[in-house]
Amino acid sequence: MTLPRTLDWRPEGPSVRLLDQTRLPVAIAFVDCLTVAELIDAIRRLVVRGAPALGAVGALGVALAIAESEREGWSPAHLADTIAALRSARPTAVNLAWGVDEVLPLLPAGLPAVLAGARRLIAADEAANRLLAERGTEWILDRVRGERVNVLTHCNTGSLATTAWGTALGIVRTLSTRGRLGLVYADETRPLLQGSRLTAWELAGEGIDYRIQVDGAAASTIARGLVDVAIIGADRIARNGDTANKIGSLAVALACADAGVPFIVAAPASTLDLTTATGDGITIEQRPEAEVLHWGDAVVAPPGARAFNPAFDVTPARLIDAIVTEVGVVEPRLIADVSAIAAATPARV
Amino acid sequence: MTLPRTLDWRPEGPSVRLLDQTRLPVAIAFVDCLTVAELIDAIRRLVVRGAPALGAVGALGVALAIAESEREGWSPAHLADTIAALRSARPTAVNLAWGVDEVLPLLPAGLPAVLAGARRLIAADEAANRLLAERGTEWILDRVRGERVNVLTHCNTGSLATTAWGTALGIVRTLSTRGRLGLVYADETRPLLQGSRLTAWELAGEGIDYRIQVDGAAASTIARGLVDVAIIGADRIARNGDTANKIGSLAVALACADAGVPFIVAAPASTLDLTTATGDGITIEQRPEAEVLHWGDAVVAPPGARAFNPAFDVTPARLIDAIVTEVGVVEPRLIADVSAIAAATPARV
């Protein structure tokens, strides 16, 4: 199965075309964003999500802003404000702002230059994913016994969360390609079910054997010895290695630490945020209560019910065995500073 | 708000009337079980659930079996087989078998004697709940600073899970009655949402302030210091204190241990299973995959998706600060044997 592209630039309009991830796996539909306001709305509604994908969308969004500005005759100040709004459309993932910042120096050179920069960033993301997947696979195969590795993962970190291949799910793909993958336990990832809707869809497309489980099952699946390694992605990694990722990641890390199962964070170096010292400095996005209280049109709680809906949690570095990036692997228990690998990050696009 | 009774004996029929917990909070509906087969079906479909409630249903079910046997002219062997099937309708909660066994010695004395025994058992369960809630409240108030106690709970352990008042939720009620309750974080409890559907409904009825959260949020809510104590119920407690409870409980315990937050198991002594040495001996019920893969009529996973759906997990005694029952409190880290309090269990009904 060839997956449709998660995101793309369309010369008609022009627009940023997004595969609508809120509709999967029931429907394969696209959202064409002709304006930055539409793109921001799509980002907030999670039509597109996943830290590396948001980086690509940030870069393409700058190109879209230029096109819209030229069409509408915006002042430079209005263009700058619009780009700033795009840059902060979601607070936790660092990659969105990073993607904007990567192409912003090209703004004076005009739309074609920015677009070319965004395309280089997208190509670099796929290359980074494939490289970090190789590094992660090597790290795991050096440490896990057995012919086949059973993996637990949380949320979606595949092609849909990136531009192609994936981070944590990229490692799963590489293990599979090498014939070393066993069973994948995919946490469903409430409230928006990125695991059962998106990860399962990608795994099914690859012909990989998997089981969806409720998030609450992860700890006992790990404690019962059914898993050789847990691999998650990241939305922001602080300088000391503390990692913000989809809500529920911390529970996976705690179960792994208790059971002595390796817990790995896989992310491109663009996810490292050296300006944030520890996880305490990471803003956690609060999402609408309705995401927890409703299911489509169905209400699952009593009238007037309130919900607490943080979209992310922070796993402390002490619970992480390895942070795998395309430029290197850090074991935060040994080196509580990711600056070393960040310094090796390739130059700007 | 006065809650309808979770379960009741109806002389008409006769039948065991169950409040249909699969319909809450959308509808208040009842299922009248006129036969043991209907009762077993209702138990398996979770029309009634919760370990103490299952104990009461087991006792009433023996009365129903006698009535059906008299009506249908069953042989003694067929009656015995039917009662055995009821006794093992669900494998993890010990209370169902316990409830059957409690009234079985009264079988030769006939229906009125068994029914009277079942009613004594139901009255004893409510009394046990109220007493263990007092003990649990005292234990917590001795250890938690602050005027008001913020509680995290998982699944439903209230009136709906018992005959009245509740176990873990009974402690919440008693804290509230004493004016010492702060905010309650109720895990939604996938896959069947006993937290958002049932616990929230009970808390709303009591006017208690609460927030529903996805199960994956529990660890970070605890790690962020938002919770003073976590309290869960139990489906079976092994002799060493290992506790089987709704899937997701283990993750709560791990987060509490990591954060130094007390983790309490609240259950009537009928949940203690001295014949099982440790949690390794507890059978974990596997529920249908469809519970994870569907949401009502909506499919939330790709065609052909598989799920892993254990209904319970086992929290090791080393992670439990206190097991609170009506006959006493055991701190398993100090005394890894619950026999002492089990020996104090009141005599049979």
XYZ file of C-alpha atoms in Angstrom:
698
model
C 0.000 0.000 0.000
C 1.366 3.415 -0.952
C 0.304 6.018 1.549
C -0.862 9.380 0.233
C 1.476 12.252 1.084
C 0.891 13.739 4.536
C 1.482 17.268 3.248
C 2.278 18.892 -0.057
C 2.542 22.228 -1.835
C 0.021 22.732 -4.621
C 0.879 25.370 -7.266
C -2.848 25.794 -7.941
C -4.099 28.456 -5.573
C -1.382 28.066 -4.353
C -2.264 25.967 -1.330
C -0.816 23.667 1.295
C -2.598 20.335 0.834
C -2.938 18.249 3.982
C -4.101 14.661 4.314
C -6.959 15.046 6.809
C -5.795 12.929 9.737
C -9.013 13.577 11.650
C -10.858 11.458 9.060
C -8.549 8.448 8.963
C -8.962 5.504 8.806
C -12.612 5.903 7.776
C -11.923 8.251 4.864
C -8.930 9.423 2.866
C -9.654 13.101 2.399
C -7.580 16.224 1.910
C -7.783 19.785 3.150
C -6.459 22.483 0.809
C -5.385 25.508 2.820
C -5.428 28.609 0.627
C -4.742 31.028 3.466
C -2.571 31.008 6.572
C -5.732 31.334 8.682
C -7.007 28.095 7.161
C -3.654 26.456 7.782
C -3.612 27.540 11.430
C -7.147 26.224 11.845
C -6.095 22.891 10.318
C -3.082 22.691 12.638
C -5.255 23.381 15.703
C -7.864 20.829 14.602
C -5.054 18.281 14.129
C -5.738 17.778 10.439
C -1.940 17.599 10.481
C -0.003 16.735 13.653
C 3.259 15.168 14.695
C 6.270 17.278 15.532
C 8.336 16.725 12.355
C 5.287 17.166 10.113
C 4.557 20.440 11.894
C 8.097 21.552 11.077
C 7.433 20.982 7.380
C 4.067 22.717 7.638
C 5.724 25.690 9.329
C 8.146 26.045 6.422
C 5.461 25.621 3.757
C 3.258 28.005 5.722
C 5.793 30.809 5.283
C 5.607 30.249 1.522
C 1.802 30.325 1.738
C 1.968 33.570 3.734
C 4.086 35.210 1.036
C 1.662 34.119 -1.680
C -1.305 35.385 0.310
C 0.486 38.624 1.099
C 1.258 39.254 -2.584
C -2.324 38.466 -3.544
C -3.891 40.619 -0.828
C -1.340 43.431 -0.779
C -0.425 43.039 2.891
C 1.919 45.412 4.637
C 5.237 43.895 5.773
C 4.009 44.250 9.370
C 0.840 42.261 8.619
C 2.884 39.567 6.911
C 5.192 39.380 9.937
C 2.223 39.164 12.324
C 0.643 36.389 10.262
C 3.849 34.370 10.248
C 4.182 34.893 14.020
C 0.637 33.557 14.513
C 1.469 30.481 12.444
C 4.690 29.993 14.403
C 2.801 29.768 17.711
C -0.317 27.917 16.538
C 0.493 25.071 18.927
C 2.685 25.623 21.956
C 4.350 22.329 22.849
C 6.002 20.983 19.691
C 9.154 22.989 19.043
C 9.342 21.908 15.391
C 6.578 24.195 14.141
C 8.508 27.297 15.182
C 11.734 25.685 13.989
C 10.290 25.075 10.515
C 9.202 28.712 10.275
C 12.563 29.958 11.483
C 14.505 27.759 9.067
C 13.057 29.407 5.954
C 12.495 32.900 7.348
C 15.984 34.126 6.310
C 14.926 33.361 2.743
C 11.888 35.660 2.943
C 13.599 38.665 1.280
C 14.467 36.410 -1.676
C 10.780 35.805 -2.345
C 8.358 32.927 -2.752
C 10.416 30.621 -5.007
C 13.385 30.759 -2.639
C 11.251 30.085 0.448
C 9.460 27.255 -1.302
C 12.734 25.704 -2.374
C 13.953 25.997 1.230
C 10.820 24.308 2.514
C 11.284 21.488 0.021
C 14.887 21.010 1.126
C 13.657 20.889 4.736
C 11.097 18.222 3.807
C 13.701 16.142 1.992
C 16.072 16.559 4.928
C 13.363 15.370 7.335
C 12.850 12.142 5.447
C 16.598 11.578 5.275
C 16.879 12.311 9.004
C 14.108 9.829 9.749
C 15.764 7.073 7.763
C 19.120 7.744 9.387
C 17.787 7.898 12.943
C 15.798 4.738 12.278
C 19.058 2.997 11.338
C 20.781 4.313 14.465
C 17.857 3.314 16.673
C 17.688 -0.138 15.148
C 21.400 -0.674 15.768
C 21.071 0.513 19.364
C 18.197 -1.901 19.974
C 19.744 -4.916 18.245
C 22.927 -4.398 20.281
C 20.920 -4.746 23.489
C 17.875 -6.928 22.908
C 18.238 -10.690 22.796
C 16.140 -12.821 20.541
C 15.632 -13.053 16.834
C 12.613 -10.794 16.771
C 11.963 -7.662 18.781
C 8.521 -6.957 20.258
C 7.917 -3.215 20.333
C 5.458 -1.061 22.243
C 4.737 2.401 20.891
C 2.476 5.272 21.817
C 0.670 7.756 19.562
C 1.615 8.007 15.885
C 5.166 8.696 14.816
C 5.080 7.336 11.289
C 4.775 8.850 7.850
C 1.711 10.744 9.021
C 3.606 12.472 11.822
C 6.604 13.321 9.691
C 7.119 13.887 5.997
C 7.940 10.229 5.345
C 9.160 7.007 7.059
C 8.726 8.170 10.650
C 10.688 8.430 13.877
C 9.711 5.783 16.462
C 7.632 4.083 13.779
C 10.568 4.565 11.410
C 12.590 2.321 13.719
C 9.730 -0.190 13.633
C 9.801 -0.045 9.813
C 13.569 -0.532 9.718
C 13.374 -3.477 12.145
C 10.700 -4.960 9.887
C 12.761 -4.393 6.737
C 15.627 -6.259 8.363
C 13.373 -9.162 9.351
C 13.943 -8.537 13.049
C 10.510 -7.225 14.065
C 8.149 -9.283 16.217
C 4.768 -8.006 17.380
C 3.964 -4.295 17.757
C 1.737 -3.193 20.636
C 0.191 0.117 19.588
C -1.381 2.171 22.378
C -4.669 3.565 21.085
C -3.706 7.023 22.458
C -6.748 8.704 23.870
C -8.361 11.131 23.481
C -7.885 11.351 19.700
C -6.806 7.764 19.005
C -3.751 8.477 16.897
C -2.642 4.949 17.733
C -5.714 3.006 16.645
C -6.630 5.348 13.799
C -3.234 6.276 12.365
C -0.489 3.943 13.607
C -2.621 0.854 12.987
C -3.427 2.162 9.503
C 0.253 2.602 8.704
C 1.221 -0.780 10.170
C -1.583 -2.522 8.299
C -0.345 -0.875 5.117
C 3.122 -2.335 5.733
C 1.779 -5.789 6.548
C 3.250 -5.574 10.061
C 1.606 -7.673 12.793
C 0.254 -5.503 15.584
C -2.249 -5.312 18.403
C -4.049 -2.165 19.467
C -4.428 -1.826 23.221
C -5.966 0.798 25.488
C -3.397 3.148 26.984
C -4.073 1.727 30.430
C -2.887 -1.691 29.249
C 0.650 -0.538 28.418
C 2.036 -0.896 31.942
C 0.892 -4.476 32.385
C 1.923 -5.498 28.860
C 5.405 -4.285 29.790
C 5.315 -5.804 33.296
C 4.243 -9.178 31.877
C 7.371 -9.366 29.731
C 5.564 -9.095 26.391
C 7.676 -6.181 25.174
C 11.418 -5.949 24.451
C 11.575 -2.203 23.930
C 9.254 0.817 24.033
C 9.845 3.577 21.485
C 8.124 6.945 21.414
C 8.554 10.186 19.479
C 8.953 13.645 20.974
C 7.407 17.083 20.639
C 10.192 18.911 22.488
C 13.344 17.671 24.169
C 14.860 19.967 26.790
C 18.622 20.397 27.134
C 18.837 17.874 29.992
C 16.910 15.252 28.004
C 13.484 15.710 29.612
C 11.028 14.913 26.832
C 7.541 16.252 26.134
C 5.431 13.819 24.154
C 1.804 12.752 23.784
C -0.079 12.321 27.054
C 0.454 8.783 28.328
C 4.146 8.565 27.430
C 5.248 9.034 31.038
C 3.288 5.973 32.166
C 5.051 3.886 29.516
C 8.431 5.160 30.709
C 7.629 4.409 34.373
C 6.561 0.861 33.501
C 9.719 0.307 31.459
C 11.942 1.594 34.258
C 10.197 -0.688 36.746
C 10.489 -3.729 34.481
C 13.994 -3.050 33.166
C 12.764 -2.687 29.582
C 14.607 -0.109 27.414
C 12.658 3.094 26.797
C 13.740 5.047 23.724
C 12.867 8.489 22.399
C 13.274 8.842 18.612
C 13.201 12.311 17.069
C 15.002 14.464 14.539
C 17.535 16.904 15.984
C 15.060 19.688 15.160
C 13.119 18.513 18.226
C 15.987 19.390 20.578
C 15.366 22.690 22.328
C 18.615 23.896 23.865
C 16.966 27.101 25.075
C 14.879 25.106 27.545
C 16.974 23.745 30.400
C 14.560 21.126 31.773
C 11.060 19.788 31.280
C 9.741 22.263 33.840
C 10.187 24.960 31.204
C 8.051 23.242 28.579
C 4.560 24.661 28.046
C 1.966 21.888 28.040
C -0.920 22.518 25.664
C -4.364 22.158 27.226
C -6.821 20.916 24.608
C -10.626 21.358 24.609
C -12.551 19.392 27.247
C -14.901 18.139 24.549
C -12.156 15.870 23.179
C -12.481 13.786 26.351
C -16.217 14.152 26.950
C -17.537 13.429 23.466
C -17.057 10.797 20.849
C -17.999 12.310 17.544
C -21.621 13.188 18.190
C -21.975 10.820 21.134
C -21.705 12.148 24.673
C -19.886 9.764 27.005
C -20.153 11.732 30.247
C -23.043 13.207 32.222
C -24.402 16.671 31.358
C -22.192 19.393 32.786
C -19.180 17.100 33.183
C -15.753 18.753 33.224
C -12.517 17.331 31.858
C -8.804 17.888 32.372
C -7.146 17.501 28.991
C -3.397 18.126 28.837
C -2.213 17.016 25.385
C 1.316 16.149 26.464
C 3.317 14.988 29.434
C 6.993 15.257 30.299
C 9.110 12.157 30.807
C 12.134 12.983 32.939
C 15.526 12.171 31.446
C 16.250 9.694 34.264
C 13.591 7.360 32.799
C 14.954 7.484 29.233
C 17.530 4.937 28.084
C 18.338 6.590 24.774
C 17.432 9.646 22.732
C 17.982 8.673 19.106
C 18.452 11.384 16.476
C 19.934 11.428 13.000
C 23.094 13.064 14.316
C 23.711 10.777 17.256
C 22.376 8.878 20.223
C 22.449 10.280 23.759
C 21.878 8.139 26.828
C 20.561 10.768 29.242
C 21.417 8.740 32.337
C 25.074 8.989 31.293
C 25.134 12.474 29.741
C 22.384 14.769 30.989
C 22.908 17.290 28.199
C 21.819 16.875 24.597
C 23.894 19.864 23.401
C 26.610 17.589 22.055
C 24.386 16.044 19.402
C 22.563 19.303 18.761
C 25.902 20.909 17.868
C 26.249 18.311 15.156
C 22.945 19.353 13.566
C 23.316 20.102 9.839
C 23.395 23.756 8.884
C 20.229 25.607 7.937
C 18.485 24.766 4.686
C -30.065 12.999 43.584
C -31.117 9.558 44.757
C -29.513 6.883 42.630
C -31.662 3.951 41.558
C -30.638 0.659 43.127
C -27.821 -1.123 41.298
C -29.464 -4.503 41.835
C -32.613 -5.810 43.463
C -34.773 -8.891 43.864
C -38.222 -8.617 42.292
C -40.881 -11.014 43.637
C -42.700 -10.700 40.298
C -41.293 -13.399 38.048
C -39.293 -13.631 40.252
C -36.344 -11.816 38.729
C -33.065 -10.143 39.539
C -33.453 -6.523 38.407
C -30.240 -4.822 37.334
C -29.666 -1.158 36.569
C -28.222 -1.362 33.038
C -24.748 0.154 33.469
C -24.019 -0.173 29.746
C -26.652 2.534 29.102
C -25.553 5.099 31.686
C -25.315 8.068 31.674
C -27.436 8.416 28.534
C -30.373 6.375 29.823
C -31.567 4.965 33.127
C -32.852 1.549 32.145
C -33.230 -1.799 33.873
C -32.722 -5.407 32.856
C -34.984 -7.969 34.525
C -33.286 -11.366 34.530
C -35.897 -14.111 34.815
C -33.423 -16.929 34.259
C -29.857 -17.685 35.314
C -28.860 -17.719 31.638
C -30.131 -14.161 31.306
C -28.272 -13.203 34.470
C -25.009 -14.729 33.199
C -25.447 -12.887 29.917
C -26.003 -9.623 31.795
C -22.898 -10.231 33.911
C -20.775 -10.910 30.815
C -22.142 -7.830 29.022
C -21.315 -5.765 32.138
C -24.908 -4.693 32.709
C -23.726 -5.166 36.297
C -20.027 -5.017 37.214
C -17.821 -4.182 40.147
C -16.508 -6.859 42.460
C -18.787 -6.261 45.472
C -21.880 -5.916 43.256
C -20.968 -9.203 41.617
C -20.876 -10.779 45.063
C -24.455 -9.656 45.689
C -25.501 -10.834 42.227
C -23.926 -14.230 42.895
C -26.000 -14.615 46.059
C -29.236 -13.409 44.429
C -28.442 -15.620 41.450
C -28.579 -18.734 43.625
C -32.075 -17.682 44.714
C -32.997 -17.143 41.055
C -31.629 -20.589 40.197
C -33.811 -22.196 42.844
C -36.909 -20.387 41.561
C -36.130 -21.378 37.972
C -35.401 -24.952 39.018
C -38.734 -25.233 40.829
C -40.570 -23.726 37.870
C -38.849 -25.906 35.272
C -38.549 -29.100 37.302
C -34.753 -29.324 37.070
C -32.831 -32.266 38.422
C -30.508 -31.493 41.369
C -27.553 -32.068 39.016
C -28.849 -29.505 36.519
C -29.389 -26.998 39.310
C -25.834 -27.570 40.536
C -24.433 -27.168 37.012
C -26.366 -23.936 36.522
C -25.089 -22.498 39.791
C -21.529 -23.535 38.833
C -21.876 -21.695 35.510
C -23.056 -18.572 37.326
C -20.179 -18.880 39.791
C -17.589 -18.747 36.987
C -19.300 -16.265 34.652
C -16.330 -13.923 34.994
C -12.908 -15.200 36.043
C -11.032 -12.360 37.735
C -13.305 -10.936 40.441
C -13.329 -13.351 43.357
C -16.511 -11.878 44.833
C -18.901 -13.511 42.356
C -17.873 -16.989 43.474
C -17.770 -15.792 47.061
C -21.372 -14.532 46.885
C -22.527 -17.879 45.492
C -20.608 -19.804 48.121
C -21.928 -17.666 50.967
C -25.560 -18.656 50.393
C -25.014 -22.154 49.023
C -25.163 -23.816 52.488
C -28.713 -22.434 52.731
C -29.825 -24.204 49.524
C -31.376 -27.230 51.318
C -33.517 -24.796 53.343
C -35.164 -23.493 50.164
C -35.744 -20.220 48.347
C -36.870 -18.034 51.287
C -33.790 -18.977 53.293
C -31.381 -18.331 50.389
C -33.078 -15.036 49.578
C -32.862 -13.952 53.206
C -29.180 -14.900 53.175
C -28.604 -12.873 50.010
C -30.338 -9.889 51.575
C -28.159 -10.161 54.676
C -25.114 -10.289 52.406
C -26.281 -7.130 50.606
C -26.882 -5.311 53.872
C -23.490 -6.485 55.122
C -21.811 -5.162 51.964
C -23.191 -1.677 52.457
C -22.169 -1.750 56.115
C -18.700 -2.972 55.126
C -18.385 -0.161 52.571
C -19.301 2.497 55.086
C -16.910 1.083 57.657
C -13.963 0.696 55.269
C -14.642 4.222 53.988
C -14.280 5.486 57.557
C -11.053 3.520 58.025
C -9.663 4.723 54.711
C -10.574 8.322 55.449
C -8.817 8.144 58.816
C -5.725 6.586 57.227
C -5.577 9.362 54.627
C -6.248 12.258 57.003
C -3.496 10.963 59.296
C -1.002 11.241 56.445
C -2.071 13.967 54.031
C -1.427 17.593 54.870
C -3.797 20.325 53.872
C -7.411 21.103 54.586
C -8.722 19.403 51.474
C -7.557 16.190 49.845
C -7.300 15.894 46.054
C -8.029 12.324 45.008
C -7.319 10.395 41.824
C -9.394 7.303 41.146
C -9.659 4.751 38.380
C -12.733 2.914 37.089
C -15.955 2.962 39.098
C -16.043 1.821 42.705
C -19.161 3.597 43.885
C -22.747 2.591 44.498
C -22.858 1.117 41.017
C -19.960 -1.236 41.711
C -21.244 -2.328 45.112
C -24.646 -2.493 46.680
C -24.409 1.021 48.117
C -21.896 3.754 49.102
C -18.838 2.260 47.415
C -15.260 1.274 48.218
C -12.676 3.708 46.803
C -15.525 6.041 45.904
C -16.967 5.356 49.343
C -13.819 6.940 50.804
C -14.323 9.892 48.438
C -17.920 10.211 49.690
C -16.829 10.066 53.332
C -14.103 12.678 52.746
C -16.764 14.859 51.121
C -19.215 14.344 53.986
C -16.527 15.491 56.396
C -15.775 18.594 54.308
C -12.229 17.422 53.612
C -12.492 16.583 49.902
C -10.825 18.729 47.248
C -10.936 17.908 43.557
C -11.434 14.369 42.228
C -9.552 13.307 39.078
C -11.556 10.456 37.560
C -9.733 8.368 34.938
C -12.158 7.722 32.090
C -11.185 4.017 32.144
C -11.005 2.684 28.627
C -12.258 0.649 26.946
C -15.701 0.817 28.557
C -15.449 4.233 30.222
C -16.663 3.280 33.663
C -14.960 6.443 34.884
C -16.558 8.980 32.566
C -19.899 7.201 32.318
C -20.401 5.909 35.859
C -18.036 7.572 38.337
C -18.723 11.031 36.896
C -22.447 10.320 37.076
C -22.194 9.365 40.741
C -19.963 12.325 41.604
C -22.259 14.742 39.768
C -25.169 13.310 41.738
C -23.328 14.070 44.981
C -22.369 17.590 43.890
C -18.674 16.683 44.136
C -16.231 18.679 41.984
C -14.363 16.446 39.564
C -12.467 16.330 36.305
C -12.527 13.418 33.893
C -9.154 12.688 32.298
C -7.919 10.098 29.824
C -6.152 7.184 31.487
C -2.867 8.263 29.949
C -3.063 11.551 31.854
C -3.004 9.923 35.302
C 0.785 9.615 35.549
C 1.466 13.270 34.773
C -1.373 14.519 36.972
C 0.322 12.633 39.812
C 3.848 13.702 38.809
C 2.764 17.365 38.659
C 1.683 17.262 42.295
C -2.022 17.732 41.608
C -3.056 14.676 43.619
C -2.679 13.906 47.342
C -3.757 10.275 47.189
C -4.842 7.698 44.606
C -7.540 5.220 45.624
C -8.678 2.220 43.611
C -10.916 -0.784 44.229
C -9.981 -4.420 43.717
C -11.326 -7.468 41.947
C -9.075 -9.949 43.737
C -6.367 -9.486 46.349
C -3.839 -12.307 46.672
C -2.490 -13.400 50.034
C 0.690 -11.327 49.661
C -1.309 -8.189 48.798
C -0.866 -8.265 45.002
C -4.065 -6.728 43.658
C -5.959 -7.364 40.431
C -8.030 -4.391 39.383
C -9.274 -2.682 36.207
C -6.670 -2.360 33.464
C -4.721 0.849 34.004
C -4.457 0.559 37.776
C -0.795 -0.525 37.624
C 0.207 2.672 35.806
C -1.424 4.728 38.557
C 0.479 2.769 41.200
C 3.807 3.194 39.396
C 3.271 6.947 39.094
C 2.366 7.207 42.782
C 5.440 5.233 43.837
C 7.661 7.464 41.690
C 6.112 10.663 43.050
C 5.783 9.564 46.675
C 2.000 9.854 46.601
C 0.062 7.294 48.696
C -1.625 4.567 46.660
C -4.536 2.851 48.400
C -6.615 -0.209 47.578
C -10.117 -0.153 49.100
C -12.172 -3.345 49.105
C -14.393 -5.442 51.330
C -12.693 -8.434 52.954
C -14.676 -10.635 50.561
C -12.159 -9.545 47.900
C -9.261 -11.174 49.751
C -8.356 -14.514 48.205
C -6.161 -16.419 50.641
C -6.038 -19.425 48.330
C -3.990 -17.433 45.822
C -0.456 -16.818 47.065
C 0.562 -14.015 44.682
C -0.690 -12.058 41.698
C 0.913 -14.574 39.343
C -1.901 -16.963 40.266
C -4.705 -14.592 39.298
C -6.482 -15.323 36.001
C -6.764 -12.171 33.901
C -9.959 -12.000 31.856
C -9.432 -11.262 28.173
C -12.378 -9.304 26.833
C -13.575 -9.088 23.200
C -11.316 -7.169 20.812
C -14.335 -5.214 19.593
C -14.428 -3.289 22.881
C -11.184 -1.594 21.837
C -11.767 -1.399 18.090
C -15.278 0.026 18.080
C -17.027 2.933 19.694
C -20.688 2.110 19.766
C -21.428 1.666 16.090
C -18.350 3.592 14.969
C -15.199 1.760 13.927
C -12.054 3.496 15.150
C -9.424 1.211 13.648
C -8.648 0.014 10.131
C -10.465 -3.026 8.697
C -8.915 -6.235 9.997
C -7.276 -4.548 12.981
C -6.514 -6.760 15.984
C -6.624 -5.738 19.631
C -5.137 -6.972 22.892
C -7.771 -6.455 25.569
C -6.941 -7.689 29.066
C -9.651 -6.377 31.390
C -7.469 -6.259 34.491
C -3.882 -5.821 35.584
C -2.044 -6.815 38.744
C -0.431 -4.199 40.956
C 2.344 -5.782 43.032
C 2.057 -5.374 46.788
C 5.347 -3.419 46.896
C 3.583 -0.500 45.140
C 0.596 -0.423 47.522
C 0.703 1.785 50.607
C -2.453 0.436 52.210
C -5.160 -2.150 51.625
C -8.243 -0.848 53.408
C -11.030 -3.254 54.332
C -13.884 -3.109 56.834
C -12.001 -5.406 59.209
C -8.676 -3.610 59.131
C -5.936 -1.910 57.167
C -2.831 -3.740 55.954
C 0.248 -1.926 54.720
C 1.705 -4.576 52.398
C 5.199 -3.101 52.469
C 5.226 -3.844 56.217
C 3.198 -7.061 56.328
C 3.190 -8.997 53.063
C 0.291 -11.204 54.129
C -3.343 -10.168 54.277
C -4.361 -13.292 56.241
C -4.428 -11.354 59.495
C -7.331 -9.147 58.436
C -9.033 -11.955 56.554
C -9.139 -13.970 59.773
C -11.172 -11.159 61.284
C -13.806 -11.435 58.551
C -17.328 -11.785 59.973
C -18.810 -15.250 59.889
C -20.938 -16.398 56.962
C -24.384 -14.913 56.507
